[in-house]
């Protein structure tokens, strides 16, 4: 019978053709449909159903072959390759374009400057406890100064540290032997800190600080100012005018704010008088030394702590602090 024969031929063709869907478009089926009206009316229905069945069977076979062809085309994923190799849109970001984040790079530069001055550099912690955040730093219980540094507490009493001063007690305790041996303590900590802060172009809830602590028999405020001036002049590669004004932190006495004058080379007006507050500092409070087991009648020290982003923003004339954590490629690519 005509249909049975055609069925065999067409199925075979679908099986072997390079473009199986073309088989359906071929003329034969259309010719069959054209024959329906010519048949006696009692045969038309049956004949029509047979053509439909043939068409469906061919369609099924075609889809099967198309699926097989599609899966044969998928290349195996190399899980060790850079992500863009496996990406279906490699134009997104070739892995060879990756760079160190500007903050990481500047933190390395800052660490190197202090290391060359003789400071050991450590990283601060991103989760700390009440003792290192407050008690060891001479914050009496319920003292209002705690409010300035109150951030986020976990249910089991840990805190997202608001400053890198949490490292002071650890550095002092770990190095106090050096004092007994006639040496000095010189440590810098750098790390991420957190604040309960409304966010704008100059405020973030998460940012980085650099912090220093120095203890010897005869440390002075003048030495501290020398260290800080020398750090800033090295970082900005130019002479700077600096000044201090009194400030309050429970862990230093006296406490100061340290400012530099914005030079023309860094976007200042060139007329002077534009002061930028860069960090808090002062002579270590005797109670902080005592808490670390260091005799404050024998030893003295100074400490400072300030934001990293604000340093970097001034260096590169960045107008908005939020760029750093935005993940914007246009911003990051400027630092290649
Ligand atoms: N921890 C202070 C702050 O975050 C800065 C500071 C550090 C002040 C060390 C004095 C001494 O504001």
Short mmCIF file of C-alpha atoms and ligand atoms in Angstrom, two decimals:
data_model
loop_
_atom_site.label_atom_id
_atom_site.label_comp_id
_atom_site.label_asym_id
_atom_site.label_seq_id
_atom_site.Cartn_x
_atom_site.Cartn_y
_atom_site.Cartn_z
CA UNK A 1 0.00 0.00 0.00
CA UNK A 2 1.11 3.48 -0.94
CA UNK A 3 1.37 4.97 2.60
CA UNK A 4 3.19 2.02 4.11
CA UNK A 5 5.85 2.20 1.45
CA UNK A 6 6.27 5.91 1.79
CA UNK A 7 6.52 5.53 5.56
CA UNK A 8 9.46 3.20 5.21
CA UNK A 9 11.25 5.48 2.78
CA UNK A 10 10.74 8.64 4.82
CA UNK A 11 11.72 7.11 8.16
CA UNK A 12 14.89 5.81 6.60
CA UNK A 13 15.61 9.24 5.19
CA UNK A 14 15.13 10.90 8.59
CA UNK A 15 17.49 8.34 10.02
CA UNK A 16 20.27 9.05 7.55
CA UNK A 17 19.83 12.64 6.43
CA UNK A 18 22.22 15.39 7.58
CA UNK A 19 19.24 17.70 7.93
CA UNK A 20 16.36 15.47 9.04
CA UNK A 21 13.88 18.30 9.31
CA UNK A 22 14.16 18.85 5.56
CA UNK A 23 12.57 15.43 5.04
CA UNK A 24 9.30 16.71 6.48
CA UNK A 25 9.31 19.64 4.10
CA UNK A 26 9.75 17.36 1.12
CA UNK A 27 6.86 17.09 -1.29
CA UNK A 28 5.58 13.58 -0.60
CA UNK A 29 3.43 14.34 2.44
CA UNK A 30 1.83 17.29 0.73
CA UNK A 31 0.98 15.06 -2.22
CA UNK A 32 -0.69 12.62 0.15
CA UNK A 33 -2.83 15.35 1.71
CA UNK A 34 -3.79 16.47 -1.78
CA UNK A 35 -5.16 13.04 -2.49
CA UNK A 36 -7.69 13.07 0.36
CA UNK A 37 -10.43 14.95 -1.54
CA UNK A 38 -10.07 12.55 -4.47
CA UNK A 39 -10.93 9.51 -2.34
CA UNK A 40 -14.41 8.11 -1.85
CA UNK A 41 -15.86 9.83 1.20
CA UNK A 42 -15.92 6.67 3.38
CA UNK A 43 -12.12 6.26 3.03
CA UNK A 44 -11.09 9.86 3.59
CA UNK A 45 -11.10 9.81 7.39
CA UNK A 46 -9.03 6.67 7.66
CA UNK A 47 -6.54 7.89 5.06
CA UNK A 48 -6.24 11.30 6.76
CA UNK A 49 -5.50 9.64 10.10
CA UNK A 50 -2.78 7.51 8.55
CA UNK A 51 -1.06 10.54 7.08
CA UNK A 52 -1.24 12.33 10.45
CA UNK A 53 0.26 9.35 12.22
CA UNK A 54 3.08 9.18 9.69
CA UNK A 55 3.71 12.89 10.16
CA UNK A 56 3.82 12.55 13.98
CA UNK A 57 6.15 9.56 13.83
CA UNK A 58 8.51 11.41 11.53
CA UNK A 59 8.37 14.48 13.81
CA UNK A 60 9.26 12.36 16.83
CA UNK A 61 12.23 10.80 15.09
CA UNK A 62 13.43 14.19 13.89
CA UNK A 63 13.33 15.70 17.40
CA UNK A 64 15.26 12.72 18.71
CA UNK A 65 17.97 13.21 16.11
CA UNK A 66 18.10 16.96 16.75
CA UNK A 67 18.53 16.45 20.50
CA UNK A 68 21.27 13.91 19.95
CA UNK A 69 23.08 16.34 17.64
CA UNK A 70 22.77 19.19 20.19
CA UNK A 71 24.20 17.18 23.09
CA UNK A 72 27.04 15.90 20.93
CA UNK A 73 28.00 19.54 20.32
CA UNK A 74 28.37 20.47 24.07
CA UNK A 75 32.02 20.42 24.94
CA UNK A 76 33.01 18.77 28.21
CA UNK A 77 33.64 21.32 31.00
CA UNK A 78 37.21 21.68 32.15
CA UNK A 79 36.71 22.51 35.82
CA UNK A 80 40.36 23.52 36.21
CA UNK A 81 40.16 26.18 33.49
CA UNK A 82 39.69 29.92 34.22
CA UNK A 83 35.98 30.67 34.44
CA UNK A 84 35.74 32.50 31.15
CA UNK A 85 36.84 29.46 29.18
CA UNK A 86 33.71 27.61 30.26
CA UNK A 87 31.46 30.62 30.02
CA UNK A 88 28.93 30.74 27.22
CA UNK A 89 29.62 34.49 27.08
CA UNK A 90 33.40 34.76 27.18
CA UNK A 91 33.20 38.44 26.23
CA UNK A 92 32.10 39.16 29.81
CA UNK A 93 35.54 39.21 31.40
CA UNK A 94 38.58 37.30 30.24
CA UNK A 95 40.41 35.90 33.26
CA UNK A 96 43.67 37.37 32.01
CA UNK A 97 42.20 40.84 32.73
CA UNK A 98 42.10 40.23 36.50
CA UNK A 99 43.99 42.62 38.76
CA UNK A 100 44.63 43.07 42.46
CA UNK A 101 41.89 45.21 44.02
CA UNK A 102 43.13 48.81 44.53
CA UNK A 103 42.56 48.57 48.28
CA UNK A 104 44.59 45.37 48.56
CA UNK A 105 47.36 46.96 46.54
CA UNK A 106 47.44 50.13 48.67
CA UNK A 107 47.32 48.09 51.90
CA UNK A 108 50.42 46.30 50.67
CA UNK A 109 52.14 49.63 49.99
CA UNK A 110 51.16 50.96 53.43
CA UNK A 111 52.40 47.76 55.11
CA UNK A 112 55.70 48.01 53.28
CA UNK A 113 56.27 51.60 54.41
CA UNK A 114 55.73 50.69 58.06
CA UNK A 115 57.74 47.50 57.73
CA UNK A 116 60.70 49.51 56.45
CA UNK A 117 60.34 51.71 59.56
CA UNK A 118 60.73 48.63 61.73
CA UNK A 119 57.10 47.77 62.50
CA UNK A 120 55.86 44.17 62.41
CA UNK A 121 52.61 44.11 60.45
CA UNK A 122 49.67 41.85 61.37
CA UNK A 123 46.11 41.57 60.16
CA UNK A 124 43.26 42.43 62.54
CA UNK A 125 40.31 40.13 63.17
CA UNK A 126 36.88 40.53 61.64
CA UNK A 127 35.10 39.14 64.68
CA UNK A 128 36.26 39.95 68.17
CA UNK A 129 35.16 40.02 71.79
CA UNK A 130 34.22 42.60 74.39
CA UNK A 131 37.58 42.28 76.12
CA UNK A 132 39.66 43.29 73.08
CA UNK A 133 37.10 45.78 71.78
CA UNK A 134 36.54 47.62 75.08
CA UNK A 135 37.89 46.29 78.38
CA UNK A 136 41.55 46.00 77.35
CA UNK A 137 41.32 49.53 75.92
CA UNK A 138 40.28 51.17 79.18
CA UNK A 139 36.58 51.58 78.37
CA UNK A 140 34.92 51.26 81.79
CA UNK A 141 31.69 49.20 81.76
CA UNK A 142 28.74 51.37 80.65
CA UNK A 143 31.03 54.30 79.79
CA UNK A 144 29.38 56.57 77.18
CA UNK A 145 32.52 56.35 74.97
CA UNK A 146 31.44 52.79 74.14
CA UNK A 147 28.56 54.21 72.11
CA UNK A 148 30.94 55.63 69.48
CA UNK A 149 32.27 52.15 68.79
CA UNK A 150 29.14 50.07 69.28
CA UNK A 151 28.45 47.95 66.22
CA UNK A 152 26.92 44.54 65.71
CA UNK A 153 26.91 41.74 68.27
CA UNK A 154 26.34 38.05 67.65
CA UNK A 155 23.99 36.13 69.91
CA UNK A 156 26.93 34.54 71.70
CA UNK A 157 28.58 37.85 72.53
CA UNK A 158 31.07 38.46 69.74
CA UNK A 159 31.35 41.85 68.08
CA UNK A 160 32.16 43.14 64.59
CA UNK A 161 35.12 45.33 65.61
CA UNK A 162 34.72 49.08 65.02
CA UNK A 163 38.48 49.70 64.98
CA UNK A 164 41.82 47.93 64.71
CA UNK A 165 42.69 48.98 68.27
CA UNK A 166 41.39 45.50 69.20
CA UNK A 167 44.89 44.32 68.28
CA UNK A 168 46.74 46.56 70.77
CA UNK A 169 46.44 44.24 73.77
CA UNK A 170 47.44 41.22 71.68
CA UNK A 171 50.52 42.93 70.21
CA UNK A 172 51.58 44.19 73.65
CA UNK A 173 51.20 40.79 75.32
CA UNK A 174 52.90 38.90 72.50
CA UNK A 175 55.94 41.21 72.50
CA UNK A 176 56.42 42.37 76.10
CA UNK A 177 59.45 40.08 76.46
CA UNK A 178 61.25 42.39 74.06
CA UNK A 179 60.92 45.22 76.59
CA UNK A 180 62.43 43.11 79.35
CA UNK A 181 65.31 42.32 76.99
CA UNK A 182 65.94 46.04 76.53
CA UNK A 183 64.17 46.33 73.17
CA UNK A 184 60.95 47.95 72.09
CA UNK A 185 57.54 46.98 70.75
CA UNK A 186 56.67 48.22 67.27
CA UNK A 187 53.57 46.74 65.65
CA UNK A 188 51.11 47.72 62.94
CA UNK A 189 47.74 46.08 62.37
CA UNK A 190 45.66 46.50 59.26
CA UNK A 191 42.22 45.11 58.67
CA UNK A 192 38.54 45.47 58.09
CA UNK A 193 36.39 47.31 60.61
CA UNK A 194 32.67 47.92 60.92
CA UNK A 195 30.57 50.87 62.03
CA UNK A 196 26.94 51.57 62.72
CA UNK A 197 26.93 54.26 60.07
CA UNK A 198 24.65 56.01 57.61
CA UNK A 199 26.29 55.53 54.23
CA UNK A 200 27.29 58.39 51.93
CA UNK A 201 30.26 59.43 49.78
CA UNK A 202 32.58 59.55 52.80
CA UNK A 203 31.02 57.02 55.19
CA UNK A 204 30.76 53.25 54.92
CA UNK A 205 29.62 50.61 57.40
CA UNK A 206 32.65 48.51 56.37
CA UNK A 207 36.11 49.89 55.71
CA UNK A 208 39.79 49.35 56.48
CA UNK A 209 42.03 50.83 59.14
CA UNK A 210 45.76 50.89 59.74
CA UNK A 211 46.90 51.07 63.32
CA UNK A 212 50.27 51.36 64.99
CA UNK A 213 51.57 50.80 68.49
CA UNK A 214 55.03 51.57 69.82
CA UNK A 215 56.38 51.04 73.35
CA UNK A 216 59.83 51.69 74.77
CA UNK A 217 61.44 53.10 77.93
CA UNK A 218 61.30 56.63 76.62
CA UNK A 219 58.80 56.92 73.77
CA UNK A 220 57.60 60.47 73.16
CA UNK A 221 54.82 62.28 71.39
CA UNK A 222 57.50 63.90 69.21
CA UNK A 223 58.60 60.46 67.98
CA UNK A 224 55.01 59.65 67.14
CA UNK A 225 54.61 62.82 65.10
CA UNK A 226 57.88 62.00 63.31
CA UNK A 227 56.70 58.48 62.46
CA UNK A 228 53.35 59.72 61.19
CA UNK A 229 54.75 62.60 59.17
CA UNK A 230 57.33 60.34 57.63
CA UNK A 231 54.66 57.76 56.77
CA UNK A 232 52.39 60.30 55.06
CA UNK A 233 55.25 61.97 53.19
CA UNK A 234 56.42 58.59 51.92
CA UNK A 235 52.93 57.46 50.93
CA UNK A 236 52.17 60.69 49.04
CA UNK A 237 55.78 61.10 47.86
CA UNK A 238 56.03 64.75 48.90
CA UNK A 239 56.61 67.10 51.81
CA UNK A 240 53.50 67.84 53.85
CA UNK A 241 52.43 70.25 56.54
CA UNK A 242 50.85 68.46 59.48
CA UNK A 243 49.04 69.51 62.63
CA UNK A 244 47.30 67.97 65.62
CA UNK A 245 44.44 68.98 67.82
CA UNK A 246 43.18 67.50 71.08
CA UNK A 247 40.73 64.64 70.93
CA UNK A 248 39.42 61.95 73.24
CA UNK A 249 39.86 58.18 73.17
CA UNK A 250 39.80 56.22 76.46
CA UNK A 251 42.95 54.29 75.45
CA UNK A 252 45.27 57.29 74.99
CA UNK A 253 46.26 60.25 77.15
CA UNK A 254 46.73 62.77 75.74
CA UNK A 255 44.59 61.96 72.70
CA UNK A 256 45.00 63.78 69.41
CA UNK A 257 43.64 64.07 65.92
CA UNK A 258 46.32 64.20 63.25
CA UNK A 259 45.69 66.24 60.09
CA UNK A 260 47.64 66.99 56.94
CA UNK A 261 47.31 70.05 54.75
CA UNK A 262 45.92 69.18 51.33
CA UNK A 263 48.71 70.04 48.88
CA UNK A 264 48.07 71.30 45.36
CA UNK A 265 49.58 68.09 43.98
CA UNK A 266 46.73 66.15 45.63
CA UNK A 267 43.94 68.42 44.49
CA UNK A 268 44.31 71.16 47.10
CA UNK A 269 43.69 74.78 46.14
CA UNK A 270 47.41 75.51 46.53
CA UNK A 271 46.76 78.33 48.97
CA UNK A 272 46.99 76.10 52.03
CA UNK A 273 44.61 76.12 54.91
CA UNK A 274 42.68 73.01 53.78
CA UNK A 275 43.22 70.48 56.59
CA UNK A 276 42.29 66.83 56.29
CA UNK A 277 41.94 64.81 59.45
CA UNK A 278 43.70 61.51 58.79
CA UNK A 279 43.70 59.57 62.08
CA UNK A 280 43.38 59.47 65.85
CA UNK A 281 46.48 59.02 68.01
CA UNK A 282 48.10 59.69 71.36
CA UNK A 283 50.23 58.35 74.20
CA UNK A 284 49.04 54.93 75.35
CA UNK A 285 46.97 55.17 78.52
CA UNK A 286 48.75 53.59 81.54
CA UNK A 287 45.75 51.29 82.10
CA UNK A 288 46.18 49.80 78.62
CA UNK A 289 49.82 48.95 79.36
CA UNK A 290 48.88 47.58 82.81
CA UNK A 291 46.15 45.39 81.31
CA UNK A 292 48.79 43.81 79.05
CA UNK A 293 51.13 43.21 81.99
CA UNK A 294 53.51 46.08 81.17
CA UNK A 295 54.60 48.40 84.00
CA UNK A 296 53.54 51.96 83.00
CA UNK A 297 56.05 53.48 85.40
CA UNK A 298 58.88 51.86 83.40
CA UNK A 299 57.57 51.98 79.84
CA UNK A 300 55.70 54.43 77.64
CA UNK A 301 54.22 54.24 74.22
CA UNK A 302 52.15 55.81 71.50
CA UNK A 303 49.45 54.51 69.19
CA UNK A 304 47.51 55.69 66.18
CA UNK A 305 44.66 54.43 64.04
CA UNK A 306 42.94 55.72 60.91
CA UNK A 307 41.06 54.85 57.75
CA UNK A 308 42.78 53.34 54.72
CA UNK A 309 40.18 54.38 52.12
CA UNK A 310 40.53 58.05 52.91
CA UNK A 311 44.28 57.78 52.34
CA UNK A 312 43.72 56.14 48.98
CA UNK A 313 40.94 58.53 47.96
CA UNK A 314 43.24 61.49 48.44
CA UNK A 315 46.09 59.83 46.56
CA UNK A 316 43.98 59.10 43.46
CA UNK A 317 41.42 61.88 43.77
CA UNK A 318 38.51 59.43 44.23
CA UNK A 319 35.33 61.32 45.03
CA UNK A 320 33.15 58.55 46.46
CA UNK A 321 34.12 55.95 49.05
CA UNK A 322 31.41 53.60 47.83
CA UNK A 323 33.30 52.89 44.57
CA UNK A 324 35.70 50.60 46.41
CA UNK A 325 33.15 47.92 47.26
CA UNK A 326 30.90 48.52 44.26
CA UNK A 327 32.49 45.92 41.98
CA UNK A 328 32.26 48.41 39.10
CA UNK A 329 34.68 47.30 36.39
CA UNK A 330 35.05 50.83 35.01
CA UNK A 331 36.38 51.91 38.42
CA UNK A 332 38.61 48.87 38.95
CA UNK A 333 40.12 49.12 35.45
CA UNK A 334 41.52 52.56 36.27
CA UNK A 335 43.93 50.83 38.65
CA UNK A 336 45.45 48.41 36.15
N1 LIG B 1 40.70 53.52 67.29
C1 LIG B 1 40.49 54.92 67.05
C2 LIG B 1 39.38 55.08 66.00
O1 LIG B 1 39.04 54.16 65.33
C3 LIG B 1 41.75 55.58 66.52
C4 LIG B 1 42.88 55.57 67.50
C5 LIG B 1 43.78 54.53 67.52
C6 LIG B 1 43.05 56.61 68.39
C7 LIG B 1 44.86 54.53 68.40
C8 LIG B 1 44.11 56.63 69.27
C9 LIG B 1 45.02 55.60 69.27
O2 LIG B 1 38.79 56.16 65.88
#
